[in-house]
XYZ file of N, CA and C in Angstrom:
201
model
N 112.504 103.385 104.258
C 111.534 102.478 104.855
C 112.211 101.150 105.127
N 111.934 100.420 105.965
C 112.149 99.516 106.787
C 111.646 98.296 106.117
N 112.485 97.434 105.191
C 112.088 96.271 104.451
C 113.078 95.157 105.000
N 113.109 95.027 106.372
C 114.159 93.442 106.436
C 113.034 92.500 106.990
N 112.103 92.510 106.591
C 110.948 91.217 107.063
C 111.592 90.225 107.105
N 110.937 89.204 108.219
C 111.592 87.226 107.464
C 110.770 87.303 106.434
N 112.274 85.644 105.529
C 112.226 85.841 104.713
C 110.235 85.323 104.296
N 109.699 85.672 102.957
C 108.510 85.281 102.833
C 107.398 86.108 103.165
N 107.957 87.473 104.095
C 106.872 88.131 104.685
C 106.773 89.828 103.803
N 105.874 89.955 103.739
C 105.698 91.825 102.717
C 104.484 92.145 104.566
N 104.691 93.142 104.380
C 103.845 94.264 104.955
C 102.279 93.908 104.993
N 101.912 93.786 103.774
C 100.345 93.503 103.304
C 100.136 91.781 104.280
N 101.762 90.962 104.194
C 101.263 89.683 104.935
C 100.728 89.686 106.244
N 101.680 90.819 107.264
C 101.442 91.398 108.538
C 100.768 91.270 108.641
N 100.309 92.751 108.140
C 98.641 93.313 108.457
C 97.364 92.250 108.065
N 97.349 91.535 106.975
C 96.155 90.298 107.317
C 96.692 89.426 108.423
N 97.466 88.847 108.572
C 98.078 88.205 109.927
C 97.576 88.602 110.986
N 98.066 90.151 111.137
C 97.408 90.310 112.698
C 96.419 90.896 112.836
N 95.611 91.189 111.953
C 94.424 92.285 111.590
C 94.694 93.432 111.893
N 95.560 94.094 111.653
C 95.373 95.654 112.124
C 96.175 95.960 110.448
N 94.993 96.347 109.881
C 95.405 96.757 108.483
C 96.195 98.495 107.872
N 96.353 99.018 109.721
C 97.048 100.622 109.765
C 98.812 99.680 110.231
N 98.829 98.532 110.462
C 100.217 98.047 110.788
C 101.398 98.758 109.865
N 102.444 98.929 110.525
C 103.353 99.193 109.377
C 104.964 98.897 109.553
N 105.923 99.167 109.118
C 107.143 99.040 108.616
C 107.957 100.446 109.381
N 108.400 100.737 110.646
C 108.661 101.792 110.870
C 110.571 101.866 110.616
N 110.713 102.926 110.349
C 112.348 103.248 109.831
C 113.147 102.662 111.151
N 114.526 102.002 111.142
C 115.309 101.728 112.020
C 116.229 102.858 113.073
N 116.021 104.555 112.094
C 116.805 105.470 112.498
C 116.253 105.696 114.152
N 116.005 104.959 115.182
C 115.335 105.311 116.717
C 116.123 104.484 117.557
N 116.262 105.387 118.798
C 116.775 104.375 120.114
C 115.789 102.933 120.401
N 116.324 101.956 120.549
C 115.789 100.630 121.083
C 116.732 100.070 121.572
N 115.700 100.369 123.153
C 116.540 99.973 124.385
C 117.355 98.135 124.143
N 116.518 97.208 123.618
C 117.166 95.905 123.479
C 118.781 96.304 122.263
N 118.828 97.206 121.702
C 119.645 97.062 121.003
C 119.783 97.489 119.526
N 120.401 96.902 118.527
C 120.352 97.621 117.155
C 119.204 96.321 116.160
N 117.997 97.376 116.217
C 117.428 96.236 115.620
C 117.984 96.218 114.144
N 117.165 95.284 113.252
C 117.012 94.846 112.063
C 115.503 94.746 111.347
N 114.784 95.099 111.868
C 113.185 95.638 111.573
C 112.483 95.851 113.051
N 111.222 96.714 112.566
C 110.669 97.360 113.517
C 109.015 97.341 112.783
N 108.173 96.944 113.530
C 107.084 96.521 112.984
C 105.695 97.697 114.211
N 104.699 98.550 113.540
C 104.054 99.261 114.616
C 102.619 99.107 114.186
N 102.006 98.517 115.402
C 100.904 98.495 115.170
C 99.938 98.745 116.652
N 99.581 100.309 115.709
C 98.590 101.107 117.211
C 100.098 101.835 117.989
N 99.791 101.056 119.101
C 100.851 101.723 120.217
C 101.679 101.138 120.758
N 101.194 99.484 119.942
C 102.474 98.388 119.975
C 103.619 98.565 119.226
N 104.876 98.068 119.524
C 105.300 97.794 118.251
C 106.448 96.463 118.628
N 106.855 95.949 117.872
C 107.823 94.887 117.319
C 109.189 95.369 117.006
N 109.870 95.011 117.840
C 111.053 94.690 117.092
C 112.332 93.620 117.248
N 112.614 93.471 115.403
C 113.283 91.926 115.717
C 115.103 92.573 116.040
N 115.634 91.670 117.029
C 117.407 92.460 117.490
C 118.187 91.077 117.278
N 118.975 90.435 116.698
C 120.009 89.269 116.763
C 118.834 88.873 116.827
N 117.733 88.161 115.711
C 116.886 87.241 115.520
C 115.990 87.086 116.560
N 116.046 87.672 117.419
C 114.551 87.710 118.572
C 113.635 88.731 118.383
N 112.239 88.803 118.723
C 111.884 89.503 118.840
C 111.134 90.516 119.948
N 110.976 91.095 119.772
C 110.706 92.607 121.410
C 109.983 92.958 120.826
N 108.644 93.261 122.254
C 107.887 93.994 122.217
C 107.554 95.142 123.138
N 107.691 96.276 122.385
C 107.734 97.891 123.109
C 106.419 98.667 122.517
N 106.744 100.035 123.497
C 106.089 101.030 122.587
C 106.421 102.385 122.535
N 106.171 103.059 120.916
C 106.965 103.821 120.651
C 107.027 105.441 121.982
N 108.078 106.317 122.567
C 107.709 106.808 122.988
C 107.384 108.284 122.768
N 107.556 109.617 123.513
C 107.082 110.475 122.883
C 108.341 110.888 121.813
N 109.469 111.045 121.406
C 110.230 111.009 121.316
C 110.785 110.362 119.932
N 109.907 109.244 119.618
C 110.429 108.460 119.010
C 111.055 106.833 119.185
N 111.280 107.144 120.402
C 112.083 105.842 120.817
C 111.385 104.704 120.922
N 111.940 103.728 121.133
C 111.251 102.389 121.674
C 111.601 101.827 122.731
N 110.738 101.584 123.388
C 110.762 101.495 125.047
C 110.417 99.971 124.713
């Protein structure tokens, strides 16, 4: 599982943050087109991910990947 949050942040902070309390922590093992992330954050059919300290927003595809 996928624990490189900034620093200060757990999972449980997310999900009250953005209200979607099914949010989660998805594994790094997937293609993402921006690059090699360092966390990957999914919530619904969104998802997050942070690459060299930025962050992208995709969604996952059938596949697995992140578009």
């Amino acid at each position: 599982m996928n624990t490189n949050l900034p620093d200060g942040w757990t999972i449980e902070r997310v999900r009250s943050v953005s209200g979607d309390a099914e949010a989660e922590a998805l594994t790094l093992e997937r293609l993402v087109v921006v690059g090699r992330p360092d966390a990957i954050l999914s919530f619904h059919d969104l998802c997050l991910a942070r690459a060299d300290g930025e962050w992208y927003m995709g969604q996952l595809d059938t596949d697995g990947s992140l578009v």
